């Protein structure tokens, strides 16, 4: 490499874990940003080495990047264990990269700071503002209903992604970078800065400087993170109108840090109102507007009565200190507590005989009338069956029907693909229907909206009750009372269970084989059981192997 002794001898060696690739538009600027981070490391007297890590491009990895989140987490942990490094800068942003990087770094517990990719600029089509994902789904429904042609669809595509950076709605990417900042693992304000903004370059260099100081201070994730940090992050997730994926990732991150975070913590935080008027929970604004309105520190200042301000951060101080002085510059984008976007919390956890271990709905992004609903089930056994039949003009379906799709959970998917926003049947679309109850053991994109009930646990592939429901069974949803039930007697369910046959395994070898044997269910964070805190004795240092 041409390095001399004077380059690194006696200096903190900083690994920069870069999730850039030629097929990840969200991280297209990382080739440049890594140089900015290196500049900061050099300025502070450290020595940077760049280590490439799995890119996990949400747009292109099939069937789902979720299948590989834990692979990235393992890669991060082992990269940091096996190389001669003292600290780490984690470069991520596209959905699963943030939790993957954090989970690995938390387990390894070297000093680490997270540099978020930043949201892309707002989309625009002939003056109409377009939001990632949310408008894709909207215009795709129009395309399926025959209201727009292919040329117009391509114009939407061209207008919706105007720059590098991650999705600029409050999807999974913006949610996870915001919760990472709320956890105290990135510099204050970092997560709201749009990727192409010059402030993003300065933040990157500042993160490079700070990690060298953190190594000198021996400030590790275990020194920063506490149960209060995770409770803060969950409340911030509620206030930003988070992606449903936040539940799975924050449970996994929390358990890696040694805290028994569960669905109960999300339910306990569901009194926190949605304050960020960002789509899809909000009706108007995008991440760029959020940044101009003051960004995450301003939002956290607004909701400080809900936060534990003594929680620590990578600055070496407290969250309270980090956000002091932050101001809101636009009350419509970051609402006051007495004028929220949605008063009751972004997410609700439901349980009942259809989901004994829980499932989740995002009431802030669905039609009010579906929060209490009774309707007949229409069941699809797989994504393939649903896709083949959903647009059949003879499909027996009304807007009161409850669409159910199973076989899309952690093992059955595999990897819980984001199939949970089942398409509205074409015959209903043409009649103007735009929302209906949809239930699955899948996830959905954080940019999606609608009355979608997700993450049903245990999943159908393993014989959870979702495997037993039949077309025509009446389904009862009551979000206020947090319940989800099928109106089927216990005796009948026992008969169906006795007759149930587990589907054949999908993988006979390789990563998928290992994944299916060790993945935990959605309510447990979908980590591998053998990576969870407390499993086995600590890994030995590479030198003694
Ligand atoms: Fe990367 Fe949406 S595609 S964040």
XYZ file of C-alpha atoms and ligand atoms in Angstrom:
549
model
C 0.000 0.000 0.000
C 2.991 2.281 0.355
C 2.159 3.196 3.947
C 5.139 4.241 6.066
C 5.537 3.737 9.810
C 4.954 7.447 10.310
C 1.526 7.120 8.631
C -0.045 5.018 11.347
C 2.397 4.161 14.085
C 0.956 5.304 17.407
C -2.162 6.743 15.772
C -5.769 5.610 16.140
C -6.531 3.467 13.081
C -10.080 4.129 11.918
C -12.008 1.648 9.789
C -14.458 3.354 7.450
C -17.108 0.791 6.561
C -18.395 1.918 3.173
C -21.569 0.374 1.737
C -21.082 1.988 -1.695
C -21.764 -0.050 -4.835
C -22.436 0.543 -8.506
C -26.052 -0.529 -7.988
C -27.046 1.457 -4.915
C -28.312 4.929 -5.907
C -28.858 5.848 -2.251
C -25.087 5.588 -1.642
C -23.846 6.873 -5.007
C -22.037 9.781 -3.285
C -20.149 7.570 -0.817
C -17.065 7.481 -3.053
C -16.763 11.212 -2.398
C -17.967 11.268 1.195
C -15.437 8.654 2.252
C -12.702 11.113 1.234
C -14.349 13.787 3.404
C -14.415 11.395 6.350
C -10.745 10.505 5.764
C -9.899 14.211 5.724
C -11.503 14.567 9.140
C -9.665 11.516 10.492
C -6.323 12.884 9.285
C -7.083 16.339 10.728
C -7.618 14.794 14.165
C -4.434 12.728 14.025
C -5.854 9.344 13.071
C -5.191 7.006 10.176
C -8.213 5.955 8.061
C -8.615 2.683 6.197
C -11.638 2.106 4.012
C -13.280 -1.325 4.184
C -16.059 -2.112 1.694
C -19.164 -3.769 3.145
C -22.334 -5.297 1.681
C -24.260 -2.535 -0.121
C -27.845 -3.893 0.243
C -29.501 -1.808 -2.462
C -33.202 -1.797 -1.611
C -34.255 -1.338 -5.225
C -32.465 -4.304 -6.666
C -31.793 -7.036 -4.097
C -34.371 -9.821 -4.374
C -36.452 -11.198 -2.784
C -35.630 -8.696 -0.057
C -32.662 -6.919 1.479
C -34.066 -8.140 4.796
C -32.778 -11.593 3.897
C -29.275 -10.102 4.111
C -29.471 -7.544 6.958
C -27.984 -10.076 9.361
C -25.311 -11.008 6.825
C -24.193 -7.343 6.820
C -24.309 -7.328 10.629
C -22.055 -10.390 10.741
C -19.736 -8.887 8.142
C -19.413 -5.656 10.148
C -18.660 -7.478 13.385
C -16.055 -9.713 11.766
C -14.447 -6.904 9.715
C -13.929 -4.971 12.920
C -12.736 -8.036 14.819
C -10.290 -9.277 12.214
C -8.601 -6.021 11.129
C -6.099 -4.023 13.182
C -8.440 -1.079 13.845
C -9.286 1.010 16.908
C -12.579 2.603 15.884
C -15.126 2.687 13.071
C -17.124 5.075 10.921
C -20.264 3.381 9.618
C -21.520 4.673 6.249
C -25.105 3.656 5.491
C -28.601 4.920 4.788
C -30.505 2.677 2.373
C -33.035 0.806 4.515
C -31.316 -2.297 5.938
C -27.801 -0.872 5.883
C -28.416 1.212 9.007
C -29.574 -1.607 11.307
C -27.062 -4.039 9.754
C -24.150 -1.670 10.436
C -25.366 -0.833 13.928
C -26.045 -4.413 14.995
C -22.547 -5.533 14.003
C -20.842 -2.499 15.544
C -22.817 -2.829 18.790
C -21.799 -6.486 19.088
C -18.125 -5.702 18.409
C -18.220 -2.658 20.723
C -15.295 -0.672 19.333
C -15.791 3.126 19.354
C -18.124 3.770 16.398
C -19.939 6.692 14.801
C -22.632 6.501 12.130
C -22.606 8.731 9.013
C -26.072 8.736 7.413
C -26.285 8.974 3.602
C -28.879 11.747 3.849
C -32.176 11.952 1.962
C -32.265 12.742 -1.757
C -33.807 16.001 -2.986
C -37.598 16.244 -3.284
C -38.999 14.775 -6.484
C -40.714 17.004 -9.023
C -42.874 16.384 -12.076
C -43.962 19.500 -13.945
C -44.254 21.384 -10.673
C -45.916 18.564 -8.710
C -43.810 17.447 -5.739
C -43.184 13.696 -5.787
C -42.178 11.551 -2.811
C -40.169 8.319 -2.983
C -42.244 5.194 -2.821
C -45.493 6.897 -1.774
C -45.987 8.444 -5.228
C -44.615 5.341 -6.923
C -47.447 3.321 -5.406
C -49.999 6.039 -6.196
C -49.019 6.315 -9.850
C -48.600 2.535 -10.194
C -52.244 2.140 -9.133
C -53.170 4.713 -11.786
C -51.133 2.789 -14.348
C -52.892 -0.470 -13.395
C -56.279 1.244 -13.572
C -55.394 2.438 -17.097
C -55.517 6.119 -16.090
C -51.954 6.868 -17.263
C -49.880 5.348 -20.080
C -46.320 3.991 -20.096
C -44.867 7.312 -21.270
C -46.396 9.156 -18.312
C -45.215 6.407 -15.959
C -41.656 6.893 -17.227
C -41.995 10.645 -16.662
C -42.910 9.889 -13.044
C -39.828 7.682 -12.737
C -37.616 10.438 -14.128
C -39.036 13.064 -11.765
C -39.140 11.065 -8.574
C -35.406 10.408 -8.032
C -33.546 13.642 -8.721
C -30.313 13.072 -6.847
C -28.265 10.603 -4.890
C -29.348 9.935 -1.301
C -31.915 7.646 0.289
C -35.705 7.846 -0.058
C -36.873 11.291 1.065
C -40.241 10.344 2.496
C -40.383 9.129 6.116
C -39.756 5.590 4.912
C -37.520 3.025 6.511
C -34.306 4.828 5.557
C -35.297 8.200 7.072
C -36.802 6.428 10.084
C -33.698 4.371 10.828
C -31.245 7.245 10.367
C -33.436 9.403 12.653
C -33.621 6.701 15.327
C -29.851 6.211 15.082
C -29.369 9.910 15.799
C -31.888 9.651 18.650
C -29.890 6.700 20.030
C -26.926 9.060 20.158
C -24.856 7.187 17.572
C -24.416 9.994 15.016
C -23.636 13.692 15.338
C -26.611 15.895 16.317
C -28.594 16.924 13.236
C -26.734 14.549 10.899
C -29.711 12.466 9.775
C -31.805 15.321 8.364
C -29.205 16.847 6.025
C -30.035 16.188 2.342
C -27.316 14.118 0.673
C -26.300 16.770 -1.911
C -26.216 19.643 0.645
C -22.753 21.051 1.419
C -23.581 20.633 5.120
C -23.474 16.896 4.480
C -19.828 17.166 3.430
C -18.988 19.148 6.575
C -20.878 16.616 8.736
C -18.881 13.775 7.164
C -15.543 15.454 7.924
C -16.702 16.310 11.452
C -17.632 12.650 12.018
C -14.103 11.687 10.914
C -12.617 14.084 13.450
C -14.956 12.951 16.209
C -14.229 9.226 15.863
C -10.538 9.844 16.505
C -11.459 11.701 19.695
C -13.822 8.873 20.640
C -10.994 6.344 20.329
C -8.821 8.537 22.539
C -11.687 8.761 25.046
C -12.462 5.010 24.664
C -16.129 5.934 24.101
C -17.790 2.737 22.897
C -21.415 1.913 21.938
C -21.802 0.228 25.337
C -20.893 3.564 26.984
C -23.386 5.482 24.852
C -26.382 3.142 24.758
C -28.793 2.516 27.618
C -32.378 1.340 27.883
C -33.312 5.034 27.974
C -31.567 5.524 24.595
C -33.817 2.900 23.022
C -36.943 4.237 24.693
C -36.012 7.680 23.312
C -35.480 6.222 19.831
C -38.863 4.471 19.908
C -40.602 7.702 20.961
C -38.800 9.645 18.239
C -39.909 6.952 15.767
C -43.513 7.592 16.821
C -43.098 11.375 16.528
C -41.698 11.197 12.997
C -44.509 8.881 11.835
C -42.106 6.029 11.360
C -41.910 3.056 9.047
C -43.345 -0.173 10.472
C -39.902 -1.697 9.844
C -38.582 0.367 12.773
C -40.109 -2.176 15.128
C -38.108 -5.125 13.825
C -34.839 -3.219 13.561
C -34.984 -1.422 16.922
C -35.838 -4.670 18.715
C -32.815 -6.325 17.059
C -30.497 -3.369 17.791
C -31.700 -3.133 21.382
C -31.177 -6.821 22.050
C -27.674 -6.665 20.565
C -26.968 -3.917 23.116
C -28.253 -6.151 25.908
C -31.670 -4.588 26.488
C -34.827 -6.664 26.224
C -36.652 -4.335 23.835
C -40.004 -5.752 22.695
C -43.369 -4.888 21.142
C -44.435 -3.792 24.625
C -42.024 -0.849 24.407
C -43.664 0.285 21.169
C -47.124 -0.031 22.656
C -45.945 1.950 25.700
C -44.761 4.743 23.388
C -47.917 4.871 21.299
C -49.162 7.910 23.250
C -46.479 10.027 21.565
C -48.177 12.014 18.800
C -46.906 12.286 15.231
C -45.320 15.750 14.962
C -43.362 15.512 11.692
C -45.676 16.392 8.826
C -43.737 14.227 6.401
C -45.318 11.821 3.966
C -46.692 9.163 4.181
C -48.039 9.875 7.705
C -48.085 13.588 6.926
C -49.815 14.867 3.842
C -47.457 17.378 2.372
C -43.775 17.630 3.159
C -40.581 15.677 2.554
C -37.187 15.349 4.287
C -35.756 18.448 2.598
C -38.541 20.519 4.184
C -37.856 18.823 7.521
C -34.207 19.890 7.335
C -35.150 23.491 6.526
C -37.621 23.437 9.452
C -34.859 22.593 11.923
C -34.450 18.841 11.451
C -34.371 16.160 14.109
C -32.811 18.245 16.945
C -35.703 20.714 16.609
C -38.270 17.919 16.632
C -36.632 16.336 19.694
C -36.632 19.724 21.426
C -40.378 19.979 20.754
C -41.056 16.562 22.289
C -38.478 16.787 25.074
C -41.085 16.124 27.788
C -41.312 12.599 26.361
C -37.530 12.015 26.272
C -34.882 11.074 28.809
C -32.480 13.936 28.196
C -29.733 12.346 30.299
C -29.158 9.628 27.664
C -25.639 9.796 26.172
C -24.385 10.359 22.638
C -21.223 10.110 20.542
C -20.511 13.745 21.412
C -19.533 12.513 24.875
C -22.343 14.590 26.371
C -26.072 14.082 26.806
C -28.905 14.169 24.293
C -30.320 17.090 26.261
C -27.128 19.032 25.744
C -26.959 18.061 22.066
C -30.407 19.470 21.253
C -30.299 22.547 23.473
C -30.862 25.679 21.432
C -32.491 23.809 18.527
C -35.419 25.756 17.091
C -38.347 24.999 14.809
C -38.523 27.297 11.785
C -41.791 26.038 10.316
C -44.658 24.990 12.601
C -46.505 23.227 9.805
C -43.591 20.873 9.082
C -42.673 20.200 12.726
C -45.930 20.564 14.575
C -46.298 21.663 18.206
C -47.485 19.024 20.698
C -50.933 20.638 20.849
C -51.421 20.511 17.054
C -50.064 17.134 15.961
C -50.391 15.471 12.568
C -51.857 12.461 14.337
C -52.621 12.463 18.041
C -52.412 8.787 18.902
C -49.014 7.473 17.777
C -47.821 6.217 14.425
C -47.932 2.483 15.144
C -50.270 0.131 16.945
C -49.546 -3.454 17.989
C -52.509 -5.830 17.689
C -52.878 -9.324 19.174
C -55.583 -11.977 19.102
C -56.258 -15.469 17.817
C -54.947 -14.512 14.382
C -51.660 -13.139 15.742
C -50.915 -14.429 19.268
C -47.378 -12.975 19.191
C -48.496 -9.710 17.668
C -48.721 -7.804 14.407
C -48.578 -4.131 13.527
C -50.646 -1.479 11.752
C -49.784 2.131 10.976
C -53.043 3.933 11.826
C -51.537 7.317 10.957
C -51.284 6.252 7.294
C -54.595 4.462 6.728
C -58.246 5.428 6.284
C -59.989 6.070 9.638
C -62.932 3.801 8.760
C -60.706 0.706 8.783
C -59.592 1.144 12.389
C -62.634 -0.914 13.390
C -63.684 -3.437 10.794
C -65.395 -6.799 10.304
C -65.238 -8.490 6.940
C -64.855 -11.824 5.164
C -61.358 -13.155 4.440
C -60.060 -13.729 0.925
C -56.939 -15.864 1.377
C -53.899 -16.230 -0.881
C -51.392 -18.934 0.050
C -48.441 -17.195 -1.574
C -47.289 -14.020 -3.286
C -47.307 -15.885 -6.610
C -50.935 -16.929 -6.182
C -51.951 -13.424 -5.122
C -50.200 -11.886 -8.127
C -51.821 -14.359 -10.534
C -55.356 -13.862 -9.209
C -55.686 -10.339 -7.790
C -56.673 -8.691 -11.076
C -59.075 -11.441 -12.175
C -62.291 -9.634 -13.175
C -64.293 -12.512 -11.633
C -62.558 -12.273 -8.227
C -65.206 -12.311 -5.509
C -64.199 -9.225 -3.591
C -65.683 -5.989 -2.277
C -64.044 -3.121 -0.433
C -65.140 -4.760 2.849
C -63.261 -7.969 2.056
C -60.152 -8.626 4.155
C -57.317 -9.608 1.814
C -54.954 -12.106 3.439
C -51.621 -13.308 2.103
C -49.448 -15.831 3.922
C -46.162 -17.603 3.398
C -44.237 -14.307 3.339
C -42.724 -14.300 6.837
C -39.086 -14.535 7.964
C -38.775 -18.225 6.982
C -41.585 -18.485 4.444
C -40.720 -15.402 2.342
C -37.879 -15.939 2.911
C -36.754 -12.769 4.632
C -40.182 -11.097 4.998
C -40.261 -9.300 1.634
C -42.081 -5.955 1.479
C -45.175 -7.509 -0.065
C -47.555 -6.467 2.715
C -49.169 -3.580 0.812
C -51.155 -6.037 -1.322
C -52.425 -4.390 -4.501
C -56.071 -3.345 -4.532
C -57.870 -5.704 -6.976
C -58.095 -4.059 -10.381
C -61.899 -4.247 -10.535
C -62.102 -2.260 -7.275
C -59.433 0.193 -8.423
C -61.536 0.958 -11.475
C -64.475 1.562 -9.170
C -62.399 4.141 -7.276
C -61.434 2.041 -4.224
C -57.995 3.048 -2.935
C -57.739 1.323 0.468
C -58.890 -1.873 2.142
C -57.770 -4.156 4.987
C -54.826 -6.341 4.022
C -53.203 -8.833 6.417
C -49.945 -10.745 5.983
C -46.841 -12.068 7.676
C -44.811 -9.895 5.294
C -43.425 -6.391 5.891
C -44.183 -3.321 3.803
C -42.045 -0.465 2.617
C -41.927 2.463 5.005
C -43.041 4.635 2.111
C -46.261 2.631 1.760
C -49.628 3.543 3.178
C -53.026 1.989 3.683
C -54.838 -0.351 6.077
C -52.104 -2.990 5.962
C -51.644 -5.273 8.960
C -48.136 -6.706 8.905
C -45.581 -8.912 10.678
C -48.214 -11.426 11.841
C -46.447 -13.726 14.309
C -45.974 -16.602 14.443
C -45.780 -16.741 10.649
C -47.893 -19.136 8.552
C -44.917 -21.139 7.267
C -44.293 -22.351 10.821
C -47.959 -23.131 11.453
C -49.048 -19.889 13.116
C -52.822 -19.296 13.127
C -52.501 -17.286 9.902
C -51.964 -20.696 8.244
C -55.412 -21.824 9.428
C -57.647 -18.999 8.218
C -59.877 -19.794 5.201
C -61.627 -17.712 2.600
C -64.999 -16.661 3.983
C -63.971 -16.644 7.685
C -65.039 -13.383 9.321
C -62.147 -11.226 10.532
C -62.493 -8.619 13.289
C -60.073 -5.703 13.635
C -60.301 -3.208 16.482
C -57.311 -0.882 16.599
C -58.529 1.051 19.626
C -58.689 -2.183 21.622
C -55.571 -3.512 19.891
C -57.238 -6.749 18.764
C -57.249 -8.931 15.658
C -59.335 -12.106 15.591
C -60.899 -14.596 13.215
C -64.416 -15.586 14.166
C -63.676 -19.323 14.165
C -64.237 -21.647 17.149
C -61.302 -23.123 19.044
C -62.462 -26.657 18.162
C -62.535 -25.831 14.470
C -59.074 -24.238 14.671
C -57.752 -27.356 16.440
C -59.124 -29.543 13.611
C -57.534 -27.302 10.989
C -54.227 -27.335 12.859
C -54.253 -31.150 13.001
C -54.752 -31.286 9.228
C -52.099 -28.629 8.473
C -48.973 -29.751 6.615
C -45.821 -27.628 6.776
C -44.657 -26.419 3.334
C -41.394 -27.819 2.032
C -38.165 -26.036 2.920
C -37.034 -23.606 0.219
C -33.272 -24.029 0.607
C -31.251 -27.249 0.700
C -27.877 -25.547 1.058
C -26.033 -22.277 1.563
C -27.020 -19.052 3.295
C -30.767 -19.660 2.861
C -30.490 -23.042 4.591
C -28.686 -21.486 7.526
C -31.063 -18.473 7.546
C -34.179 -20.658 7.821
C -32.758 -22.562 10.793
C -31.683 -19.561 12.846
C -33.903 -16.576 12.004
C -36.180 -15.407 14.840
C -39.731 -14.169 14.333
C -40.730 -10.544 13.675
C -41.674 -9.848 17.302
C -38.142 -10.912 18.298
C -36.401 -8.691 15.729
C -35.516 -11.306 13.076
C -31.944 -11.645 14.340
C -30.114 -14.959 14.095
C -30.545 -16.766 17.402
C -26.793 -17.382 17.683
C -25.980 -13.670 17.267
C -28.178 -12.536 20.128
C -26.553 -11.117 23.224
C -25.849 -13.797 25.769
C -25.510 -16.625 23.242
C -22.396 -18.670 24.030
C -19.058 -17.474 25.333
C -17.532 -14.263 23.851
C -15.658 -14.749 20.549
C -11.879 -15.076 21.101
C -9.530 -12.388 19.786
C -8.084 -13.218 16.318
C -4.526 -13.286 17.710
C -5.195 -16.377 19.831
C -7.060 -18.409 17.200
Fe -32.544 3.092 -0.717
Fe -35.283 3.735 -0.522
S -34.188 2.655 -2.099
S -33.660 4.083 0.843
